CSV table of C-alpha atoms in Angstrom, one decimal:
chain,number,residue,atom,x,y,z
K,19,MET,CA,-78.2,174.1,-14.5
K,20,ASP,CA,-78.4,172.0,-12.3
K,21,LYS,CA,-75.6,171.0,-10.1
K,22,ARG,CA,-76.8,167.7,-8.5
K,23,MET,CA,-75.5,164.6,-8.7
K,24,ALA,CA,-77.8,161.2,-8.4
K,25,SER,CA,-75.6,159.6,-5.2
K,26,LEU,CA,-72.4,160.1,-3.4
K,27,ALA,CA,-70.5,157.9,-6.1
K,28,ASP,CA,-71.6,160.0,-8.9
K,29,ALA,CA,-70.1,162.5,-6.8
K,30,VAL,CA,-66.5,161.3,-6.9
K,31,ALA,CA,-66.1,158.8,-9.6
K,32,ASP,CA,-63.8,160.7,-11.4
K,33,ILE,CA,-61.4,161.2,-8.9
K,34,PRO,CA,-58.1,159.7,-9.9
K,35,ASP,CA,-55.0,158.3,-8.7
K,36,GLY,CA,-52.4,161.1,-7.9
K,37,ALA,CA,-55.4,163.6,-7.2
K,38,SER,CA,-54.7,166.2,-4.4
K,39,VAL,CA,-57.6,166.7,-2.3
K,40,MET,CA,-58.8,169.2,-0.2
K,41,ILE,CA,-61.1,168.0,3.0
K,42,GLY,CA,-63.3,170.4,4.9
K,43,GLY,CA,-63.9,170.5,8.8
K,44,PHE,CA,-62.3,171.0,11.7
K,45,GLY,CA,-62.2,168.2,14.3
K,46,GLY,CA,-65.4,166.5,13.3
K,47,SER,CA,-67.2,170.0,12.9
K,48,GLY,CA,-68.1,170.5,9.2
K,49,VAL,CA,-66.3,167.2,8.0
K,50,PRO,CA,-67.8,165.6,5.3
K,51,ILE,CA,-67.7,162.0,6.4
K,52,GLU,CA,-70.0,160.3,3.4
K,53,LEU,CA,-68.4,162.1,0.9
K,54,ILE,CA,-64.6,160.4,2.5
K,55,HIS,CA,-66.4,156.9,2.7
K,56,ALA,CA,-67.6,157.6,-0.8
K,57,LEU,CA,-63.8,158.4,-1.6
K,58,ILE,CA,-63.0,155.1,0.1
K,59,ASP,CA,-64.8,153.1,-1.8
K,60,ALA,CA,-64.0,154.4,-5.3
K,61,GLY,CA,-60.8,153.5,-4.5
K,62,PRO,CA,-58.1,156.2,-5.8
K,63,ARG,CA,-54.3,155.7,-4.3
K,64,HIS,CA,-51.5,158.1,-3.9
K,65,LEU,CA,-53.5,161.1,-2.6
K,66,SER,CA,-52.1,164.4,-1.8
K,67,VAL,CA,-54.9,165.3,0.8
K,68,ILE,CA,-55.3,169.2,2.7
K,69,ASN,CA,-57.1,168.8,6.0
K,70,ASN,CA,-56.5,170.6,9.7
K,71,ASN,CA,-56.0,167.5,11.1
K,72,ALA,CA,-55.0,164.1,10.1
K,73,GLY,CA,-58.4,162.3,11.2
K,74,ASN,CA,-59.5,161.1,14.4
K,75,GLY,CA,-60.3,157.4,14.8
K,76,HIS,CA,-61.4,154.8,11.9
K,77,VAL,CA,-63.5,156.8,10.2
K,78,GLY,CA,-63.3,159.7,7.8
K,79,LEU,CA,-60.0,160.6,6.9
K,80,ALA,CA,-58.5,158.6,9.4
K,81,GLY,CA,-60.0,155.8,7.6
K,82,LEU,CA,-59.1,156.7,4.2
K,83,ILE,CA,-55.3,156.8,5.5
K,84,GLU,CA,-55.8,153.1,6.7
K,85,GLN,CA,-56.6,152.3,3.8
K,86,GLY,CA,-53.4,153.4,2.1
K,87,ARG,CA,-54.7,155.9,-0.1
K,88,VAL,CA,-53.0,159.4,1.0
K,89,ASP,CA,-49.5,160.2,0.2
K,90,LYS,CA,-49.0,163.3,1.9
K,91,LEU,CA,-51.2,165.3,4.2
K,92,ILE,CA,-51.0,168.7,4.4
K,93,CYS,CA,-52.1,170.0,8.3
K,94,SER,CA,-51.9,172.2,11.0
K,95,PHE,CA,-52.4,169.6,13.7
K,96,PRO,CA,-52.2,166.3,13.1
K,97,ARG,CA,-53.2,164.8,16.3
K,98,SER,CA,-56.7,164.1,17.7
K,99,ALA,CA,-58.3,162.3,20.8
K,100,ASP,CA,-57.8,158.9,18.6
K,101,PRO,CA,-55.1,160.0,15.9
K,102,ARG,CA,-53.0,156.3,16.3
K,103,VAL,CA,-53.9,155.6,12.2
K,104,PHE,CA,-52.0,158.4,11.3
K,105,THR,CA,-49.6,158.3,13.9
K,106,GLU,CA,-48.4,155.0,13.5
K,107,LEU,CA,-48.1,155.1,9.6
K,108,TYR,CA,-45.9,158.8,9.7
K,109,LEU,CA,-43.5,157.0,11.8
K,110,ALA,CA,-42.9,154.1,10.2
K,111,GLY,CA,-42.0,156.2,6.8
K,112,GLY,CA,-45.5,155.6,5.4
K,113,ILE,CA,-46.8,158.9,4.7
K,114,GLU,CA,-45.7,162.5,3.7
K,115,LEU,CA,-46.5,165.2,6.1
K,116,GLU,CA,-46.4,169.1,5.6
K,117,LEU,CA,-47.0,170.9,8.4
K,118,VAL,CA,-48.1,174.3,8.5
K,119,PRO,CA,-49.7,177.3,11.0
K,120,GLN,CA,-53.4,176.8,11.3
K,121,GLY,CA,-53.4,180.6,10.0
K,122,THR,CA,-51.3,180.3,6.9
K,123,LEU,CA,-53.2,177.0,6.1
K,124,ALA,CA,-56.3,179.1,5.8
K,125,GLU,CA,-55.0,182.1,4.2
K,126,ARG,CA,-53.1,179.7,1.7
K,127,ILE,CA,-56.2,178.4,1.1
K,128,ARG,CA,-58.0,182.0,0.6
K,129,ALA,CA,-54.7,182.8,-1.8
K,130,GLY,CA,-55.4,179.9,-3.8
K,131,GLY,CA,-59.1,180.6,-4.5
K,132,ALA,CA,-58.6,184.1,-5.1
K,133,GLY,CA,-55.4,184.3,-7.7
K,134,ILE,CA,-53.3,185.5,-5.3
K,135,PRO,CA,-49.7,183.6,-5.6
K,136,ALA,CA,-48.2,184.4,-2.8
K,137,PHE,CA,-48.8,186.8,0.4
K,138,TYR,CA,-46.2,187.4,3.4
K,139,THR,CA,-47.3,186.6,7.2
K,140,PRO,CA,-45.7,187.1,10.6
K,141,ALA,CA,-46.0,184.0,11.5
K,142,THR,CA,-43.6,181.3,11.7
K,143,TYR,CA,-40.6,184.3,11.5
K,144,GLY,CA,-37.6,183.1,13.6
K,145,THR,CA,-38.8,179.6,13.7
K,146,GLU,CA,-37.9,175.9,11.8
K,147,LEU,CA,-41.4,176.1,10.1
K,148,ALA,CA,-39.9,179.1,8.1
K,149,LYS,CA,-36.9,177.4,6.8
K,150,GLY,CA,-36.0,178.0,3.2
K,151,LYS,CA,-38.8,180.5,2.1
K,152,PRO,CA,-38.1,184.1,1.2
K,153,VAL,CA,-38.8,186.7,4.5
K,154,GLY,CA,-39.1,190.2,3.6
K,155,GLU,CA,-39.3,193.3,5.7
K,156,PHE,CA,-42.1,195.7,5.5
K,157,ASP,CA,-42.5,198.7,7.8
K,158,GLY,CA,-39.8,197.6,10.3
K,159,LYS,CA,-40.8,194.1,11.0
K,160,SER,CA,-40.0,190.2,9.6
K,161,TYR,CA,-42.4,188.9,8.0
K,162,VAL,CA,-42.2,185.3,5.6
K,163,GLN,CA,-43.7,184.3,2.0
K,164,GLU,CA,-46.2,181.8,1.9
K,165,ARG,CA,-47.5,180.6,-1.3
K,166,TRP,CA,-50.9,180.2,-2.5
K,167,LEU,CA,-52.5,176.3,-2.1
K,168,LYS,CA,-55.2,174.9,-4.8
K,169,ALA,CA,-56.2,171.4,-5.4
K,170,ASP,CA,-57.4,169.2,-8.2
K,171,TYR,CA,-60.9,168.4,-5.2
K,172,ALA,CA,-62.6,169.8,-2.9
K,173,LEU,CA,-64.7,167.8,-0.7
K,174,ILE,CA,-66.8,170.3,1.4
K,175,LYS,CA,-70.2,169.6,3.9
K,176,ALA,CA,-72.6,172.7,4.4
K,177,GLU,CA,-76.1,173.1,5.6
K,178,ALA,CA,-78.5,173.9,2.8
K,179,GLY,CA,-77.9,174.4,-0.6
K,180,ASP,CA,-79.8,174.8,-3.7
K,181,PRO,CA,-79.2,173.4,-7.5
K,182,LEU,CA,-76.8,176.2,-8.4
K,183,GLY,CA,-74.4,175.3,-5.4
K,184,ASN,CA,-75.5,178.1,-3.1
K,185,LEU,CA,-74.8,177.4,0.5
K,186,THR,CA,-75.1,178.0,3.8
K,187,TYR,CA,-73.4,176.5,7.1
K,188,ARG,CA,-74.2,175.4,10.6
K,189,MET,CA,-72.3,177.1,13.2
K,190,ALA,CA,-68.6,176.4,13.5
K,191,ALA,CA,-68.9,173.6,10.8
K,192,ARG,CA,-68.2,176.5,8.3
K,193,ASN,CA,-64.6,176.6,9.3
K,194,PHE,CA,-62.5,175.7,6.2
K,195,ASN,CA,-65.4,174.6,3.9
K,196,PRO,CA,-65.7,178.0,2.4
K,197,ILE,CA,-62.2,178.9,1.2
K,198,MET,CA,-61.7,175.5,0.3
K,199,ALA,CA,-64.7,175.5,-2.0
K,200,MET,CA,-62.7,178.3,-3.8
K,201,ALA,CA,-59.7,177.0,-4.2
K,202,ALA,CA,-60.3,173.8,-6.0
K,203,LYS,CA,-60.7,172.7,-9.5
K,204,THR,CA,-63.7,170.8,-9.1
K,205,SER,CA,-66.1,171.4,-5.9
K,206,ILE,CA,-68.3,168.7,-4.2
K,207,ALA,CA,-70.7,170.0,-1.9
K,208,GLN,CA,-72.5,167.3,0.6
K,209,VAL,CA,-75.7,169.1,2.0
K,210,SER,CA,-77.8,168.3,4.8
K,211,ARG,CA,-80.7,169.9,3.2
K,212,ALA,CA,-81.5,170.3,-0.4
K,213,ALA,CA,-82.9,173.6,-1.0
K,214,ALA,CA,-85.2,174.4,-3.9
K,215,LEU,CA,-84.0,177.1,-6.6
K,216,GLY,CA,-85.0,180.9,-5.4
K,217,ASP,CA,-85.4,179.2,-1.6
K,218,LEU,CA,-82.3,180.1,-0.3
K,219,ASP,CA,-82.2,183.9,0.9
K,220,PRO,CA,-79.5,185.8,-1.0
K,221,GLU,CA,-78.8,187.0,2.2
K,222,VAL,CA,-77.4,184.2,4.0
K,223,VAL,CA,-76.1,182.4,1.3
K,224,ILE,CA,-71.9,182.2,2.5
K,225,THR,CA,-70.5,180.2,0.0
K,226,PRO,CA,-72.1,181.5,-3.7
K,227,GLY,CA,-72.1,178.9,-6.7
K,228,ILE,CA,-69.8,179.8,-8.4
K,229,PHE,CA,-67.5,178.3,-6.2
K,230,ILE,CA,-69.4,174.8,-6.1
K,231,ASP,CA,-69.4,172.2,-9.4
K,232,ARG,CA,-71.0,169.2,-7.3
K,233,LEU,CA,-73.5,168.9,-5.1
K,234,VAL,CA,-75.2,165.7,-3.1
K,235,GLU,CA,-77.9,165.5,-0.3
K,236,VAL,CA,-77.0,163.5,3.0
K,237,ALA,CA,-80.1,164.4,4.9
K,238,ASP,CA,-79.2,163.5,8.7
K,239,PRO,CA,-74.8,163.3,7.8
K,240,GLN,CA,-73.5,160.9,10.4
K,241,GLN,CA,-70.8,162.9,13.2
K,242,GLU,CA,-66.9,161.7,13.9
K,243,GLU,CA,-67.7,161.9,17.0
K,244,ASP,CA,-70.4,160.1,17.5
K,245,LEU,CA,-69.0,157.0,15.1
K,246,ASN,CA,-65.9,157.1,17.4
K,247,ARG,CA,-68.2,156.9,20.4
K,248,GLN,CA,-69.5,153.9,19.0
K,249,GLU,CA,-65.7,152.3,17.8
K,250,ALA,CA,-66.8,152.6,14.6
K,251,ALA,CA,-64.4,151.6,11.2
K,252,TYR,CA,-64.8,152.6,7.6
K,253,PRO,CA,-64.9,150.4,5.5
I,3,MET,CA,-38.5,173.6,43.4
I,4,SER,CA,-38.1,173.3,46.9
I,5,HIS,CA,-40.6,172.3,49.4
I,6,ASP,CA,-41.6,175.5,50.7
I,7,LEU,CA,-41.7,177.4,46.9
I,8,THR,CA,-44.2,174.5,46.2
I,9,ASP,CA,-45.9,175.1,49.3
I,10,ILE,CA,-46.6,179.0,48.8
I,11,LYS,CA,-47.1,179.3,44.5
I,12,LEU,CA,-50.0,180.0,43.1
I,13,SER,CA,-52.1,177.3,41.4
I,14,ASN,CA,-53.3,176.9,37.8
I,15,ALA,CA,-56.5,178.3,38.7
I,16,GLN,CA,-55.5,181.4,40.9
I,17,ILE,CA,-52.8,182.3,38.0
I,18,ALA,CA,-55.6,182.4,35.7
I,19,TRP,CA,-57.6,184.2,38.1
I,20,ARG,CA,-54.8,186.9,38.3
I,21,ALA,CA,-54.8,186.8,34.2
I,22,ALA,CA,-58.3,187.3,34.0
I,23,GLN,CA,-57.7,190.5,36.2
I,24,ASP,CA,-55.9,192.7,33.6
I,25,ILE,CA,-58.5,191.5,30.6
I,26,GLU,CA,-60.7,194.8,30.6
I,27,ASP,CA,-64.8,194.8,30.3
I,28,GLY,CA,-65.4,194.2,26.2
I,29,ALA,CA,-62.1,193.1,25.5
I,30,TYR,CA,-61.8,190.8,22.9
I,31,VAL,CA,-59.8,187.5,23.6
I,32,ASN,CA,-58.7,184.3,22.1
I,33,LEU,CA,-57.4,181.7,25.2
I,34,GLY,CA,-54.8,179.2,24.3
I,35,ILE,CA,-56.3,175.9,24.6
I,36,GLY,CA,-56.1,173.8,27.9
I,37,PHE,CA,-55.1,175.9,31.1
I,38,PRO,CA,-55.5,179.1,29.3
I,39,GLU,CA,-58.9,178.5,28.9
I,40,MET,CA,-59.5,178.2,32.7
I,41,VAL,CA,-59.1,182.1,32.5
I,42,ALA,CA,-62.8,183.1,31.0
I,43,LYS,CA,-64.4,181.7,34.5
I,44,PHE,CA,-62.5,184.3,36.6
I,45,GLN,CA,-63.8,187.5,34.8
I,46,PRO,CA,-64.3,190.1,37.5
I,47,ASP,CA,-67.8,190.8,37.8
I,48,GLY,CA,-69.3,193.9,35.9
I,49,ARG,CA,-66.4,192.7,33.0
I,50,GLU,CA,-67.6,190.9,30.2
I,51,ALA,CA,-64.8,189.5,27.6
I,52,ILE,CA,-65.8,188.5,24.1
I,53,PHE,CA,-64.1,185.3,23.7
I,54,HIS,CA,-62.6,184.3,20.0
I,55,THR,CA,-62.2,180.6,18.8
I,56,GLU,CA,-59.8,179.9,16.0
I,57,ASN,CA,-62.5,177.8,13.9
I,58,GLY,CA,-64.9,180.8,13.7
I,59,VAL,CA,-66.8,181.8,16.9
I,60,LEU,CA,-66.6,184.3,18.4
I,61,GLY,CA,-68.5,185.3,21.6
I,62,PHE,CA,-69.1,181.9,23.1
I,63,GLY,CA,-69.4,180.4,26.6
I,64,GLU,CA,-69.3,177.6,29.1
I,65,ALA,CA,-69.2,174.2,27.7
I,66,PRO,CA,-72.5,172.9,27.6
I,67,ALA,CA,-74.5,170.3,30.1
I,68,ALA,CA,-73.2,166.4,29.9
I,69,GLY,CA,-75.8,165.1,26.6
I,70,GLU,CA,-76.5,168.4,25.4
I,71,GLU,CA,-73.0,169.1,23.2
I,72,ASP,CA,-73.7,170.0,19.3
I,73,TRP,CA,-70.6,169.0,18.0
I,74,ASP,CA,-70.6,171.7,15.3
I,75,LEU,CA,-70.7,173.8,18.0
I,76,ILE,CA,-67.4,173.2,19.7
I,77,ASN,CA,-63.7,175.8,20.4
I,78,ALA,CA,-60.0,174.9,19.0
I,79,GLY,CA,-59.6,172.7,21.8
I,80,LYS,CA,-62.7,170.3,20.0
I,81,LYS,CA,-64.6,170.7,23.2
I,82,ALA,CA,-68.3,171.8,23.1
I,83,ILE,CA,-69.1,175.3,23.6
I,84,THR,CA,-71.9,177.5,24.2
I,85,LEU,CA,-73.0,180.7,22.7
I,86,MET,CA,-73.3,184.5,24.2
I,87,PRO,CA,-75.8,186.6,23.1
I,88,GLY,CA,-74.2,188.5,20.4
I,89,ALA,CA,-72.4,185.9,18.9
I,90,SER,CA,-70.6,185.6,15.4
I,91,PHE,CA,-69.5,182.7,13.2
I,92,PHE,CA,-66.7,183.0,10.1
I,93,HIS,CA,-64.8,180.9,8.1
I,94,HIS,CA,-61.1,180.1,8.8
I,95,ALA,CA,-59.0,182.5,6.7
I,96,ASP,CA,-61.7,185.8,8.8
I,97,SER,CA,-61.2,183.8,12.0
I,98,PHE,CA,-57.0,184.2,11.4
I,99,ALA,CA,-57.3,188.0,10.3
I,100,MET,CA,-59.0,188.8,13.0
I,101,VAL,CA,-55.4,187.1,14.6
I,102,ARG,CA,-52.8,188.6,12.9
I,103,GLY,CA,-54.7,192.0,11.4
I,104,GLY,CA,-54.9,193.5,15.2
I,105,HIS,CA,-58.0,193.0,15.7
I,106,LEU,CA,-57.7,190.9,19.2
I,107,ASP,CA,-57.2,192.6,22.5
I,108,VAL,CA,-55.5,189.8,24.4
I,109,ALA,CA,-54.0,186.6,23.8
I,110,ILE,CA,-53.5,184.6,26.8
I,111,LEU,CA,-51.1,181.0,25.8
I,112,GLY,CA,-49.1,178.6,27.8
I,113,ALA,CA,-45.2,178.0,27.5
I,114,TYR,CA,-43.0,176.0,28.1
I,115,GLN,CA,-40.4,178.2,27.6
I,116,VAL,CA,-40.3,182.6,27.2
I,117,ALA,CA,-36.8,184.3,27.0
I,118,GLN,CA,-36.2,187.8,28.1
I,119,ASN,CA,-37.0,189.3,24.7
I,120,GLY,CA,-40.6,188.0,24.7
I,121,ASP,CA,-39.4,184.8,22.0
I,122,LEU,CA,-42.1,182.5,23.0
I,123,ALA,CA,-41.5,178.6,22.9
I,124,ASN,CA,-45.0,176.2,23.4
I,125,TRP,CA,-45.6,174.2,20.4
I,126,SER,CA,-43.0,171.5,20.5
I,127,THR,CA,-40.6,170.2,22.8
I,128,GLY,CA,-38.0,168.7,19.8
I,129,LYS,CA,-38.0,165.5,20.9
I,130,GLY,CA,-39.7,164.1,17.6
I,131,GLY,CA,-43.0,162.1,17.4
I,132,VAL,CA,-45.7,163.3,15.3
I,133,PRO,CA,-44.8,167.8,15.1
I,134,ALA,CA,-48.1,169.6,15.7
I,135,VAL,CA,-48.6,173.7,15.7
I,136,GLY,CA,-52.2,174.3,15.1
I,137,GLY,CA,-52.5,177.6,15.5
I,138,ALA,CA,-50.5,178.9,17.8
I,139,MET,CA,-47.4,180.0,15.5
I,140,ASP,CA,-50.4,182.5,14.2
I,141,LEU,CA,-51.7,183.3,17.4
I,142,VAL,CA,-48.7,185.2,19.2
I,143,HIS,CA,-48.9,187.5,16.5
I,144,GLY,CA,-51.6,190.6,16.3
I,145,ALA,CA,-53.2,190.5,19.6
I,146,LYS,CA,-52.4,193.9,20.7
I,147,ARG,CA,-51.1,192.2,24.1
I,148,VAL,CA,-49.6,188.7,24.4
I,149,ALA,CA,-49.4,187.1,27.8
I,150,ILE,CA,-48.2,183.7,29.4
I,151,ILE,CA,-49.8,181.8,31.8
I,152,THR,CA,-47.5,179.5,33.5
I,153,ASP,CA,-45.8,177.8,36.4
I,154,HIS,CA,-42.6,179.5,36.9
I,155,VAL,CA,-40.8,176.2,36.7
I,156,THR,CA,-41.1,173.2,34.8
I,157,LYS,CA,-42.1,169.8,36.4
I,158,LYS,CA,-38.3,169.1,37.0
I,159,GLY,CA,-37.3,172.6,38.6
I,160,GLU,CA,-36.1,174.2,35.8
I,161,PRO,CA,-36.7,177.6,34.8
I,162,LYS,CA,-39.2,178.6,32.0
I,163,LEU,CA,-38.3,182.3,32.1
I,164,LEU,CA,-34.8,182.2,30.7
I,165,GLU,CA,-32.1,184.5,28.6
I,166,THR,CA,-32.5,182.7,25.6
I,167,CYS,CA,-34.8,180.0,25.1
I,168,THR,CA,-33.4,176.5,24.1
I,169,LEU,CA,-36.7,174.5,22.6
I,170,PRO,CA,-37.8,175.7,18.9
I,171,LEU,CA,-39.4,178.7,18.8
I,172,THR,CA,-43.1,179.3,18.3
I,173,GLY,CA,-42.2,183.2,17.9
I,174,VAL,CA,-39.7,186.0,18.6
I,175,GLY,CA,-40.2,189.3,20.4
I,176,CYS,CA,-44.0,188.4,20.5
I,177,VAL,CA,-44.7,188.0,24.7
I,178,THR,CA,-45.3,191.4,26.5
I,179,ARG,CA,-46.6,189.8,29.9
I,180,VAL,CA,-46.0,186.4,31.9
I,181,TYR,CA,-47.8,185.5,35.1
I,182,THR,CA,-45.9,182.4,36.6
I,183,SER,CA,-47.2,180.6,39.9
I,184,LEU,CA,-44.7,183.3,42.1
I,185,CYS,CA,-44.9,186.5,40.1
I,186,VAL,CA,-45.5,188.6,37.4
I,187,VAL,CA,-43.5,190.5,34.7
I,188,ASP,CA,-43.5,192.5,32.2
I,189,ILE,CA,-41.0,192.2,29.1
I,190,GLU,CA,-39.6,195.5,28.2
I,191,GLY,CA,-36.7,196.6,26.0
I,192,GLY,CA,-35.7,193.1,26.2
I,193,ARG,CA,-35.7,192.3,29.6
I,194,PHE,CA,-38.1,191.0,32.4
I,195,VAL,CA,-39.3,194.0,34.6
I,196,LEU,CA,-40.7,192.6,38.1
I,197,ARG,CA,-44.1,193.9,38.7
I,198,GLU,CA,-45.9,191.4,41.2
I,199,LYS,CA,-44.1,188.7,43.7
I,200,LEU,CA,-45.2,186.7,46.6
I,201,GLN,CA,-45.1,188.4,49.5
I,202,ALA,CA,-43.5,185.5,51.2
I,203,LEU,CA,-41.0,184.6,48.4
I,204,SER,CA,-37.6,187.1,48.7
I,205,LEU,CA,-36.3,188.7,45.2
I,206,GLU,CA,-33.1,186.7,46.1
I,207,ALA,CA,-35.4,183.4,45.7
I,208,LEU,CA,-37.2,184.3,43.2
I,209,GLN,CA,-34.1,185.2,41.2
I,210,ALA,CA,-32.8,181.8,42.3
I,211,VAL,CA,-35.4,180.0,40.1
I,212,THR,CA,-35.3,182.8,37.5
I,213,GLY,CA,-33.0,182.1,34.2
I,214,ALA,CA,-32.4,185.6,33.5
I,215,THR,CA,-32.1,188.8,35.3
I,216,LEU,CA,-35.3,190.6,37.3
I,217,HIS,CA,-34.9,193.8,36.7
I,218,LEU,CA,-36.9,196.5,39.1
I,219,ASP,CA,-38.6,199.4,37.5
I,220,GLY,CA,-40.3,201.3,40.3
I,221,ALA,CA,-42.1,199.1,43.5
I,222,VAL,CA,-43.2,195.6,43.1
I,223,ALA,CA,-46.8,194.7,44.4
I,224,PRO,CA,-47.6,191.3,46.5
I,225,LEU,CA,-49.2,188.9,43.9
I,226,THR,CA,-52.4,187.5,45.4
I,227,ALA,CA,-55.4,185.6,44.1
I,228,PRO,CA,-58.6,183.8,46.5
I,229,SER,CA,-58.5,180.4,47.2
I,230,VAL,CA,-60.3,179.3,44.1
């Protein structure tokens, strides 16, 4: 088995209009910038995107939104150093936002990957974000029912990956990537270093290859913070 | 706030210093984005807390020198951080399991409003625009203590300690202690219980800038903080 793809373009080529796409990362850490740019090039529209944020500047997710490809965003914190692309589109009614508390977002994704259709959390109980959701009492305390979150595709970034899709991560760039890899029908990883089969110590693998469908090496990946300092835009 | 209160009130750094005095050695602590991050600077000698950040780091230290940033090593406020010996990384679902699962000893957060029953409003001013919640609604659940650090009144001089919050809630009945620029109160049995106040401030003057009754339960200690 070899999950390696020849190019970024090949890795995202079949993502269709209307797909739901999880994109890893928190701020700029762990964001698969090159995969997102390949998705911009590939051109699908009417996407539903799941990410913690809503993009920063004019690259990565902000670039995808700026190109008008995203109909709906599910996120916890649609603010950043430069959130203008999302903010202007949202205030003009051009994009739907589902605001989810960060821990609930993470657990919904984890539940999606783990086959758990719903769970109860204390977060949002008694707040406007709990409106319309079932409430349950357990051991005298109230909790809000939340549903799993799954996607057609996940775009994730990892540090090293072998041909089977076993992955390691780098520092806090791990964030949402391992759980999103579990929750999508097709999970696509960009790795900063392609490891040969047998080179990754099984003790340090964070995402077992069963969760990964495609792998593409991007050595020296770009970092959102650096691109924004250069006032870059994509395309 | 009248001029005399402005002259005597604690600075944000002093409020953060006071909150830091209650953090035990070895405590696992989450500090909210912004003002609460200052608490880390004021740990008493001989005590070392282990700081948690929602994006998957336990045991982080101060910001690196300018030019030394590694953007894969940031905190929840997207600021560059460094690691302490014994640090660890984990994914987002584990990070919030630490929060909701009762594994953190203390969360210290900012506030727009706190109600006497422990309700907290700190995520939305309810004025429209782009709503953003981040981890605020998760962080108020699970930590053994949820403490608030805040100016005692708003910039317009309106009380932040109230009978009932008027802004959108972050959590219900979640706050256990509030450190303000004028006093320290605990929330017990649906009431604000005054523990410390600035000595130069009379109880009447403090009550006048507080939107709910301050109850007494034993002596009120003087609130003091060094110039920091």
